[in-house]
PDB file of C-alpha atoms in Angstrom:
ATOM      1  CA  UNK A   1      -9.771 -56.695  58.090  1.00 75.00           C
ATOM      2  CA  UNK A   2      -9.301 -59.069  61.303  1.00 84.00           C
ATOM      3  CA  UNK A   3      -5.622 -57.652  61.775  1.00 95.00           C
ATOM      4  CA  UNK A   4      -3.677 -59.945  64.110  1.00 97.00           C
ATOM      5  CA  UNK A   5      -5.851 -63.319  65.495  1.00 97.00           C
ATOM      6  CA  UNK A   6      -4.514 -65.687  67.591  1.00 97.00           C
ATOM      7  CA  UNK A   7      -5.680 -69.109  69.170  1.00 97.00           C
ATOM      8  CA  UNK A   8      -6.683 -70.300  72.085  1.00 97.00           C
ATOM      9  CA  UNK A   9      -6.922 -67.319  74.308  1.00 96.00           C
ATOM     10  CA  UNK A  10      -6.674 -69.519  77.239  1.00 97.00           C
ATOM     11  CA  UNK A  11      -4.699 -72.463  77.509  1.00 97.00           C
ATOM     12  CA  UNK A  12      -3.674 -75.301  80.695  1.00 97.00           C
ATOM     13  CA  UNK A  13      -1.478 -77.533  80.082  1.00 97.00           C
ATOM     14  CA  UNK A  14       0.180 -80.415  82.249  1.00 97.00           C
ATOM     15  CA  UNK A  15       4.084 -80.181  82.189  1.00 98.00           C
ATOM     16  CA  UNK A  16       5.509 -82.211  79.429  1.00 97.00           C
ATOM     17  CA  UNK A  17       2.511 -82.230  77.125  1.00 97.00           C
ATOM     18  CA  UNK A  18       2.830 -80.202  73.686  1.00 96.00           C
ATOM     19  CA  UNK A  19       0.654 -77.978  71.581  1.00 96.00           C
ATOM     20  CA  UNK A  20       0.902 -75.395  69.368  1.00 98.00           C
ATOM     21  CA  UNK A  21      -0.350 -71.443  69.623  1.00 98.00           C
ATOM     22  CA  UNK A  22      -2.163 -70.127  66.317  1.00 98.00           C
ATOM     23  CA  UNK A  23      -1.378 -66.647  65.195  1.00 98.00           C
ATOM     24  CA  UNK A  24      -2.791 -65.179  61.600  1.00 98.00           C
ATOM     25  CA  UNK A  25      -2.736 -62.001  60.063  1.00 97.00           C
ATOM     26  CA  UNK A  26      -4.278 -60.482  57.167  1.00 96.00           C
ATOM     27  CA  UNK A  27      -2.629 -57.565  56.048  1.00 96.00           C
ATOM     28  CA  UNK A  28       0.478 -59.196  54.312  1.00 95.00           C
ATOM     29  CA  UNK A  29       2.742 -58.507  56.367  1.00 95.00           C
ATOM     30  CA  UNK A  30       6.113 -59.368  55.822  1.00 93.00           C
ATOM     31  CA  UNK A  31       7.472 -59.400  59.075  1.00 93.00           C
ATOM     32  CA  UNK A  32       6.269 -61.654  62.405  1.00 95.00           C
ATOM     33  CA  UNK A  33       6.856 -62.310  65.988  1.00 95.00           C
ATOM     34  CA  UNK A  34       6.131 -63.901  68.926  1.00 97.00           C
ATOM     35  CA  UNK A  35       6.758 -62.682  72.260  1.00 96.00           C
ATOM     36  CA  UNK A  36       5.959 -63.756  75.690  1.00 97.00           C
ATOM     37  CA  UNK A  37       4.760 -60.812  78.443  1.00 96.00           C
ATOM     38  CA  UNK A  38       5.989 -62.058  82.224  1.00 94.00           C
ATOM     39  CA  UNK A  39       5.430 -59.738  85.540  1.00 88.00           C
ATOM     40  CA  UNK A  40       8.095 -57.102  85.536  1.00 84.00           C
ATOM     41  CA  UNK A  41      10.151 -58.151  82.231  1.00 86.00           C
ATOM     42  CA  UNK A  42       8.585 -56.378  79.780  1.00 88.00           C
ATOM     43  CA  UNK A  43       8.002 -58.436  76.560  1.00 94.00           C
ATOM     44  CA  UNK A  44      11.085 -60.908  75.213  1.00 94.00           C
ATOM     45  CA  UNK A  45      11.247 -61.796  71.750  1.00 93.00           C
ATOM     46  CA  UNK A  46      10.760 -65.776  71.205  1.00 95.00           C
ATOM     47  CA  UNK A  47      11.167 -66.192  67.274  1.00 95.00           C
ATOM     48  CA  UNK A  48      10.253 -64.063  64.150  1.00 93.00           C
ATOM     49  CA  UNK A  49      10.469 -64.185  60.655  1.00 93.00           C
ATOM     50  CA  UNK A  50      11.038 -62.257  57.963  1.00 91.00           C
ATOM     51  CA  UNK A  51       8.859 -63.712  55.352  1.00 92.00           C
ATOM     52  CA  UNK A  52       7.786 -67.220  54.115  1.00 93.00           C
ATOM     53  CA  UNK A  53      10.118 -69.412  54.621  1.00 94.00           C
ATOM     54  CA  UNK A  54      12.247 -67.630  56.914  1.00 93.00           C
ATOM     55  CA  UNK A  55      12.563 -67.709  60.375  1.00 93.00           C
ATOM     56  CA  UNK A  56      14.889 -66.688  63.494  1.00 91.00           C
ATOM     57  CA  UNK A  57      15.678 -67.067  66.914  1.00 92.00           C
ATOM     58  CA  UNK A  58      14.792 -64.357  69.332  1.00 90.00           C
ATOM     59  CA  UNK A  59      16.121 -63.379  72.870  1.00 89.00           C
ATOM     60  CA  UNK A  60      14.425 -66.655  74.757  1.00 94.00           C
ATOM     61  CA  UNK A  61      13.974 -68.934  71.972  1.00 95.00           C
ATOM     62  CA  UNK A  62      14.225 -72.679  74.123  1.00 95.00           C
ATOM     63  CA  UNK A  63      11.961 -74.437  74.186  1.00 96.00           C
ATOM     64  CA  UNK A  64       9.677 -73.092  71.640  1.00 97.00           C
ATOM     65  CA  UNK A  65       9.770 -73.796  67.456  1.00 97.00           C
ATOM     66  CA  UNK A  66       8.362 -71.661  64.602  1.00 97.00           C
ATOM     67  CA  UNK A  67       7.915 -72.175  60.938  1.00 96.00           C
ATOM     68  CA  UNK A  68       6.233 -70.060  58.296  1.00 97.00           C
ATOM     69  CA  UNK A  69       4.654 -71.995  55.394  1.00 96.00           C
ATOM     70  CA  UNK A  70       3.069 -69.190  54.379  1.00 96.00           C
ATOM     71  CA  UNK A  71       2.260 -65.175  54.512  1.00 96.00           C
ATOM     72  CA  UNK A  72      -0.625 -65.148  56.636  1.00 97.00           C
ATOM     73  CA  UNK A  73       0.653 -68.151  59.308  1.00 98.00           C
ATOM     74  CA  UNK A  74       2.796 -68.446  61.969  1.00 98.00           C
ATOM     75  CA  UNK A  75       2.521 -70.615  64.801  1.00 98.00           C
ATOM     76  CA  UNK A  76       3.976 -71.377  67.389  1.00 98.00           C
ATOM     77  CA  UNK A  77       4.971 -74.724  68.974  1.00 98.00           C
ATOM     78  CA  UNK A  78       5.582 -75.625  72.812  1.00 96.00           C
ATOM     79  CA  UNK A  79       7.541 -78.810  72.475  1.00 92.00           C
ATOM     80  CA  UNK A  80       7.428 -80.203  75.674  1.00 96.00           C
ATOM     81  CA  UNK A  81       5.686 -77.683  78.208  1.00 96.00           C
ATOM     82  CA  UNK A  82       7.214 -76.851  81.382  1.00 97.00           C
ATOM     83  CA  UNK A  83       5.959 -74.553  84.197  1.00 97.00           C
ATOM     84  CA  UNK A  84       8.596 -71.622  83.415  1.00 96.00           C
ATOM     85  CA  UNK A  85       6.903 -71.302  80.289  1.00 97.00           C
ATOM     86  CA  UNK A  86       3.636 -70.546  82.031  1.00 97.00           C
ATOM     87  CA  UNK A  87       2.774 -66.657  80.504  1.00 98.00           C
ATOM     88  CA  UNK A  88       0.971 -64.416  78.332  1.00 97.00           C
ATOM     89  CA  UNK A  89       2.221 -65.284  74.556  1.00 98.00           C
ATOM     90  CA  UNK A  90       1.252 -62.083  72.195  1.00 97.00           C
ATOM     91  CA  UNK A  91       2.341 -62.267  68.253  1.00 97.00           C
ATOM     92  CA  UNK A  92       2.628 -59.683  66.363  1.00 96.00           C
ATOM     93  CA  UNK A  93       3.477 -58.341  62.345  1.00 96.00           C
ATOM     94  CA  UNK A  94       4.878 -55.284  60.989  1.00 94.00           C
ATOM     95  CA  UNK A  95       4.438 -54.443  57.238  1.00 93.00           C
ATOM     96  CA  UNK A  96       8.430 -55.191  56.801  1.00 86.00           C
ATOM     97  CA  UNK A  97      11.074 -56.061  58.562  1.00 81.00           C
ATOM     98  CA  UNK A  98      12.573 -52.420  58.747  1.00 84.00           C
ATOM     99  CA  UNK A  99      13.209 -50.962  62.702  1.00 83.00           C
ATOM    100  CA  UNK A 100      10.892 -48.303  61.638  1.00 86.00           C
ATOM    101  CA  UNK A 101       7.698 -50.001  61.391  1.00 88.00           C
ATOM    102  CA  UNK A 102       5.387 -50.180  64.404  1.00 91.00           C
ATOM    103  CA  UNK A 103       4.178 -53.493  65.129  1.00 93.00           C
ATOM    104  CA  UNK A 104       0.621 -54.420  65.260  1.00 95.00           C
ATOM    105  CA  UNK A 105      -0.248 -56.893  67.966  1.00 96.00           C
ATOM    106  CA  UNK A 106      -2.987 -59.912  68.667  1.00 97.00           C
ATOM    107  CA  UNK A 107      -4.818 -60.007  71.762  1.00 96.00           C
ATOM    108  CA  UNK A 108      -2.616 -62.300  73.450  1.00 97.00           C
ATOM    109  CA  UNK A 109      -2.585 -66.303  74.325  1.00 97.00           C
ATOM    110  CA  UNK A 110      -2.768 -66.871  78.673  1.00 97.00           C
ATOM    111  CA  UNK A 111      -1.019 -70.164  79.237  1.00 97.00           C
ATOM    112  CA  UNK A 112      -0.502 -72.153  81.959  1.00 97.00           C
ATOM    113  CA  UNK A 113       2.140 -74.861  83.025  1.00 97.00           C
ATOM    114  CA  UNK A 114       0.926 -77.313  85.535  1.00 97.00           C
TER     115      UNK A 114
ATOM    116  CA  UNK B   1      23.396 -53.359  73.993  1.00 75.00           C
ATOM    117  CA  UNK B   2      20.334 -51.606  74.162  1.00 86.00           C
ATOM    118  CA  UNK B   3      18.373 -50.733  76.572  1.00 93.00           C
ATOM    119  CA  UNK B   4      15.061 -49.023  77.786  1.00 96.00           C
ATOM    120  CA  UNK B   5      14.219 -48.278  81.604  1.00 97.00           C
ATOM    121  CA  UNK B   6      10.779 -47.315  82.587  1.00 97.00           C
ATOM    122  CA  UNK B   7      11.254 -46.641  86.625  1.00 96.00           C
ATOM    123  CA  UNK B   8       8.100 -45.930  87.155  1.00 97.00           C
ATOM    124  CA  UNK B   9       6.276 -49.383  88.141  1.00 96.00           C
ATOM    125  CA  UNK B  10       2.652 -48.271  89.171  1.00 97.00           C
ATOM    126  CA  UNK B  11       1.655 -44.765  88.984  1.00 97.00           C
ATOM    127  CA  UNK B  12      -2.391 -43.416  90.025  1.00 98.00           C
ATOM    128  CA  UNK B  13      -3.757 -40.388  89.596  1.00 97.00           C
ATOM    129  CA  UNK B  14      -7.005 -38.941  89.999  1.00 98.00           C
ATOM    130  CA  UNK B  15      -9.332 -38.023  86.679  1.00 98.00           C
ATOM    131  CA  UNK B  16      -8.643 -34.928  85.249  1.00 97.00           C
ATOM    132  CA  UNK B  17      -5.064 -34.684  86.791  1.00 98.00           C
ATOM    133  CA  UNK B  18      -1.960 -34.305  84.083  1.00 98.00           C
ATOM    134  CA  UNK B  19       0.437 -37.256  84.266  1.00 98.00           C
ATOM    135  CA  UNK B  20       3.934 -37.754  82.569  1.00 98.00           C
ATOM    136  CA  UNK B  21       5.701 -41.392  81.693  1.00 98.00           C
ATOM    137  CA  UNK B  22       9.451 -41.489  82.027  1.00 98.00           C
ATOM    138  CA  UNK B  23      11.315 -43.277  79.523  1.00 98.00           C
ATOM    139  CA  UNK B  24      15.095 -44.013  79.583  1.00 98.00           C
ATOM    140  CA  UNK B  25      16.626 -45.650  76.407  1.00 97.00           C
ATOM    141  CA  UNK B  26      20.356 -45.795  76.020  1.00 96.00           C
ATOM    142  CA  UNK B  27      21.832 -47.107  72.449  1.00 93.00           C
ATOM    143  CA  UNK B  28      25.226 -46.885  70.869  1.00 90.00           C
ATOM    144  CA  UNK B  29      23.819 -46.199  67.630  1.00 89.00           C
ATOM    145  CA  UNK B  30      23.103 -43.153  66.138  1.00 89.00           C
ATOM    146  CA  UNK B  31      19.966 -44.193  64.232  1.00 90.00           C
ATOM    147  CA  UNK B  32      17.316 -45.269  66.108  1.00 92.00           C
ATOM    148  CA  UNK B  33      13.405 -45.443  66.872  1.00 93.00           C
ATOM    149  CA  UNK B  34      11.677 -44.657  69.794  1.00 95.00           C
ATOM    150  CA  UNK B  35       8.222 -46.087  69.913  1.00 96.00           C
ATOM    151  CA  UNK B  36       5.132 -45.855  72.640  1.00 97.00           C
ATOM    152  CA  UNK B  37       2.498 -49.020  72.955  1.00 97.00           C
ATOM    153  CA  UNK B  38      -0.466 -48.776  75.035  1.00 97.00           C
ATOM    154  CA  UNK B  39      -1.798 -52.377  76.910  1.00 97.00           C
ATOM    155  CA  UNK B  40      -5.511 -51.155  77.969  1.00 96.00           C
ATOM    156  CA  UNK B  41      -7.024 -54.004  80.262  1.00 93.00           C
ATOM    157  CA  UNK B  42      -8.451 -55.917  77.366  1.00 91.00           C
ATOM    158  CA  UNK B  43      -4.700 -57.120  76.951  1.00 91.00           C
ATOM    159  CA  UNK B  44      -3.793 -56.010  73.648  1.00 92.00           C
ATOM    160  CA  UNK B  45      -0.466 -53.987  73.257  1.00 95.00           C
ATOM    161  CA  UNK B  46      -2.110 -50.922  70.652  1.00 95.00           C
ATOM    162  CA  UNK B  47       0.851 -48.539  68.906  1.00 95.00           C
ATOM    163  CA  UNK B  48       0.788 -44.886  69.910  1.00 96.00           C
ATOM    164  CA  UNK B  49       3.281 -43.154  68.493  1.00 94.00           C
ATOM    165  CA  UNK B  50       6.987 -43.602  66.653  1.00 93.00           C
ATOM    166  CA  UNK B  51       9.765 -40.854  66.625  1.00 93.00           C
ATOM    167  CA  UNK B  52      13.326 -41.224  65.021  1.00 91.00           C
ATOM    168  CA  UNK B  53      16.601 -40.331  66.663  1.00 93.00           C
ATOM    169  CA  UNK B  54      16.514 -37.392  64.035  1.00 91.00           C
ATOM    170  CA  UNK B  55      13.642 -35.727  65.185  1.00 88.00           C
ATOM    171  CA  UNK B  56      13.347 -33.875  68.194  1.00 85.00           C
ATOM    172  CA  UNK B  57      10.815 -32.232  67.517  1.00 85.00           C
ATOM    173  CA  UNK B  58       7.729 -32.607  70.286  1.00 86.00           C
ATOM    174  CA  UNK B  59       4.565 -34.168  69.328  1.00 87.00           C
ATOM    175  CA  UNK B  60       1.053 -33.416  70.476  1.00 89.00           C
ATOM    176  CA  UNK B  61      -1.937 -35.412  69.957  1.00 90.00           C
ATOM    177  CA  UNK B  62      -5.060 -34.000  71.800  1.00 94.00           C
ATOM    178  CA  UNK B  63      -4.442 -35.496  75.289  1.00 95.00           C
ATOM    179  CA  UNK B  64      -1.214 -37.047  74.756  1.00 96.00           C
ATOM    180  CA  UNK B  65       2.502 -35.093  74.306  1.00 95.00           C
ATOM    181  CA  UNK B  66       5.942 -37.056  74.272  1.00 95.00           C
ATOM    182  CA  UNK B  67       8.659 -35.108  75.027  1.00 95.00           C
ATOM    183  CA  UNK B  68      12.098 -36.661  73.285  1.00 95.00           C
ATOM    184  CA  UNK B  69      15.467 -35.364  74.096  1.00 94.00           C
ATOM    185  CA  UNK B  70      18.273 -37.439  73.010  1.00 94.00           C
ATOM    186  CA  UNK B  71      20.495 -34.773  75.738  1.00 94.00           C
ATOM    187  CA  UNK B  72      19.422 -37.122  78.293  1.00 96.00           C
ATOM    188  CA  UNK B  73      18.533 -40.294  76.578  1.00 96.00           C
ATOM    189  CA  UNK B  74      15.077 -39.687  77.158  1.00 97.00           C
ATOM    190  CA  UNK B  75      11.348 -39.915  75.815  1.00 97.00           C
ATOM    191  CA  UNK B  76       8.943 -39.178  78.100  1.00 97.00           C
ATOM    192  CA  UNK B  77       5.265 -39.446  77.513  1.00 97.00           C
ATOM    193  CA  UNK B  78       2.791 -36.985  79.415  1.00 97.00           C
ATOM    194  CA  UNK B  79      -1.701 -37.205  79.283  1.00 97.00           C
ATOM    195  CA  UNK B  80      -3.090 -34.322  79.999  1.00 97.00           C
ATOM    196  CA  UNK B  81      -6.785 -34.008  82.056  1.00 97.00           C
ATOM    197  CA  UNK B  82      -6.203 -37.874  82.126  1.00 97.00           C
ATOM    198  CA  UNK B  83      -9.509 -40.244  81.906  1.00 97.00           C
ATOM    199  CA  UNK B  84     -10.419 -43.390  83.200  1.00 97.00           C
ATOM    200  CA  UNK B  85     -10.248 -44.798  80.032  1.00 96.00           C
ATOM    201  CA  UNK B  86      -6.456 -44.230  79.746  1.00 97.00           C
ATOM    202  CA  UNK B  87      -5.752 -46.921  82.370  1.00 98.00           C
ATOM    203  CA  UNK B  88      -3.545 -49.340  81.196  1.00 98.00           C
ATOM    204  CA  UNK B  89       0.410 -50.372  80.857  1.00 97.00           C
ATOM    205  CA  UNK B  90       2.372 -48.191  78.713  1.00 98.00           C
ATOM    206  CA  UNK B  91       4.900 -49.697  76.949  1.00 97.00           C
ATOM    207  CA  UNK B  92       8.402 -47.712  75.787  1.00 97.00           C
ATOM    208  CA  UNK B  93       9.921 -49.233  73.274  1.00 96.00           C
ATOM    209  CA  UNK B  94      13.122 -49.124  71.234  1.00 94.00           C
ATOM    210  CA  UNK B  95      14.598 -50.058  67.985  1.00 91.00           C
ATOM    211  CA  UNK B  96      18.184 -49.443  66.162  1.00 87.00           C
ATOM    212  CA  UNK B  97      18.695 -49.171  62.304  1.00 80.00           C
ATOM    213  CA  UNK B  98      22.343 -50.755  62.534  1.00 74.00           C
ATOM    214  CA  UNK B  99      21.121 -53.517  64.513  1.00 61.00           C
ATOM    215  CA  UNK B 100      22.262 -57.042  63.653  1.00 60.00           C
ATOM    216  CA  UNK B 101      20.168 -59.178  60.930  1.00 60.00           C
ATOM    217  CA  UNK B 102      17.400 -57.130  59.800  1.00 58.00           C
ATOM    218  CA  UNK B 103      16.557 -54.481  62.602  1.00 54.00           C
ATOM    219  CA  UNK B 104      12.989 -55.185  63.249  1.00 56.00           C
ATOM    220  CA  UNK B 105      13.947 -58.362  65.790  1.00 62.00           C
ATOM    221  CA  UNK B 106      16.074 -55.693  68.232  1.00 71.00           C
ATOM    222  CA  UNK B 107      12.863 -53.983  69.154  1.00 85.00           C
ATOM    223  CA  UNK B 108      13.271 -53.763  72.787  1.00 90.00           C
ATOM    224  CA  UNK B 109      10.462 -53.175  75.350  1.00 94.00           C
ATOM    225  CA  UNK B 110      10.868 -51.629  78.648  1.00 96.00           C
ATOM    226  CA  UNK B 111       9.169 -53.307  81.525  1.00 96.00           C
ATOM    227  CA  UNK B 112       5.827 -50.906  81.092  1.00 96.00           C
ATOM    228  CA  UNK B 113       4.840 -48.407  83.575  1.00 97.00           C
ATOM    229  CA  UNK B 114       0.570 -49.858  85.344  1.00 97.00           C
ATOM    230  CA  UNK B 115      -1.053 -46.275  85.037  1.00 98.00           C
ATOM    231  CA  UNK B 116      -4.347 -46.120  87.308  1.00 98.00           C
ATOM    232  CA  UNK B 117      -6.848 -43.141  86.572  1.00 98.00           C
ATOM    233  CA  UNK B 118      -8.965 -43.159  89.836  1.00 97.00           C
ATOM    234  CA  UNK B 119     -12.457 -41.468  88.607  1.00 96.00           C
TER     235      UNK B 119
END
């Protein structure tokens, strides 16, 4: 059981160029999310979803898109990266989408914006 | 709206010494959850422990003790005869049951309080 993976765990990245952050888990999980960790603000919710199919906009959702094709998937996609987006990127699943359930985390994605 | 206040930026403390974690949440509704994450310097946030606006009762696992008292909005986590290996960011985090949507997508973090045990 490989809980929460996600890939790269290092990333640079010229301003304007794209890519997309890998994030798996394997616990079926209904519910996912990405966040993004910056110096003194905590962690803000990007995007989550509540199952396949299903996704939502989070707190600081610009400039980043989601989808969830499946259970066990859900990436996320820079678009065009710019250097405010330069920060550690964690996703994370809960066994369902109530406000009760803790939320089990991946070991985090360190980008940076050039 | 929501919110959760961890004052306490950096703390350090020498092994052995106790050490408490303020938490501030404030909330207008009147069920929520209260949760505590660890961040050990290996980067991964790492659940600790969840209590619901219900329950005020204190909780005690070996080291660790949270102290929750909705009277002043607070949770407050305290390691006793702390060890090296508790260095790391503590996370307070909270969630409300009325929220919009679905609930689990208002999980709001504090800003994490750096704790430092010096051996």
């Amino acid at each position: 059981n490989a809980g929460v993976t996600q890939t790269p765990k290092f990333q640079v990245l010229k301003t304007g160029q794209s890519m997309t952050l890998q994030c798996a888990q394997d616990m079926n999980h209904e519910y996912m999310s990405w966040y993004r960790q910056d110096p003194g603000m905590g962690l803000r919710l990007i995007h989550y979803s509540v199952g396949a199919g299903i996704t939502d906009q989070g707190e600081v959702p610009n400039g980043y898109n989601v989808s969830r094709s499946t259970t066990e998937d859900f990436p996320l996609r820079l678009l065009s990266a710019a250097p405010s987006q330069t920060s550690v990127y964690f996703c994370a699943s809960s066994y369902s989408v109530s406000p009760y359930n803790e939320q089990f985390f991946g070991p985090g994605t360190r980008l940076t914006v050039l | 709206a929501q919110k959760v206040t961890q004052a306490q930026t950096e703390i350090s403390v020498v092994e052995k010494e106790d050490v408490t974690l303020d938490c501030v949440y404030e909330t207008r509704d009147t069920t929520y959850y209260l949760f505590w994450y660890k961040q050990p310097p290996s980067g991964e946030l790492v659940f600790l422990i969840r209590r619901n606006s219900f329950d005020e009762q204190n909780e005690i696992s070996g080291r660790y003790s949270w102290n929750f008292q909705k009277s002043t909005s607070s949770f407050n986590f305290t390691i006793t005869a702390s060890q090296v290996v508790d260095s790391a960011v503590y996370f307070c985090a909270l969630s409300e049951a009325h929220a919009t949507n679905f609930g689990n997508e208002k999980l709001t973090f504090g800003t994490g309080t750096r704790l430092t045990i010096i051996p």
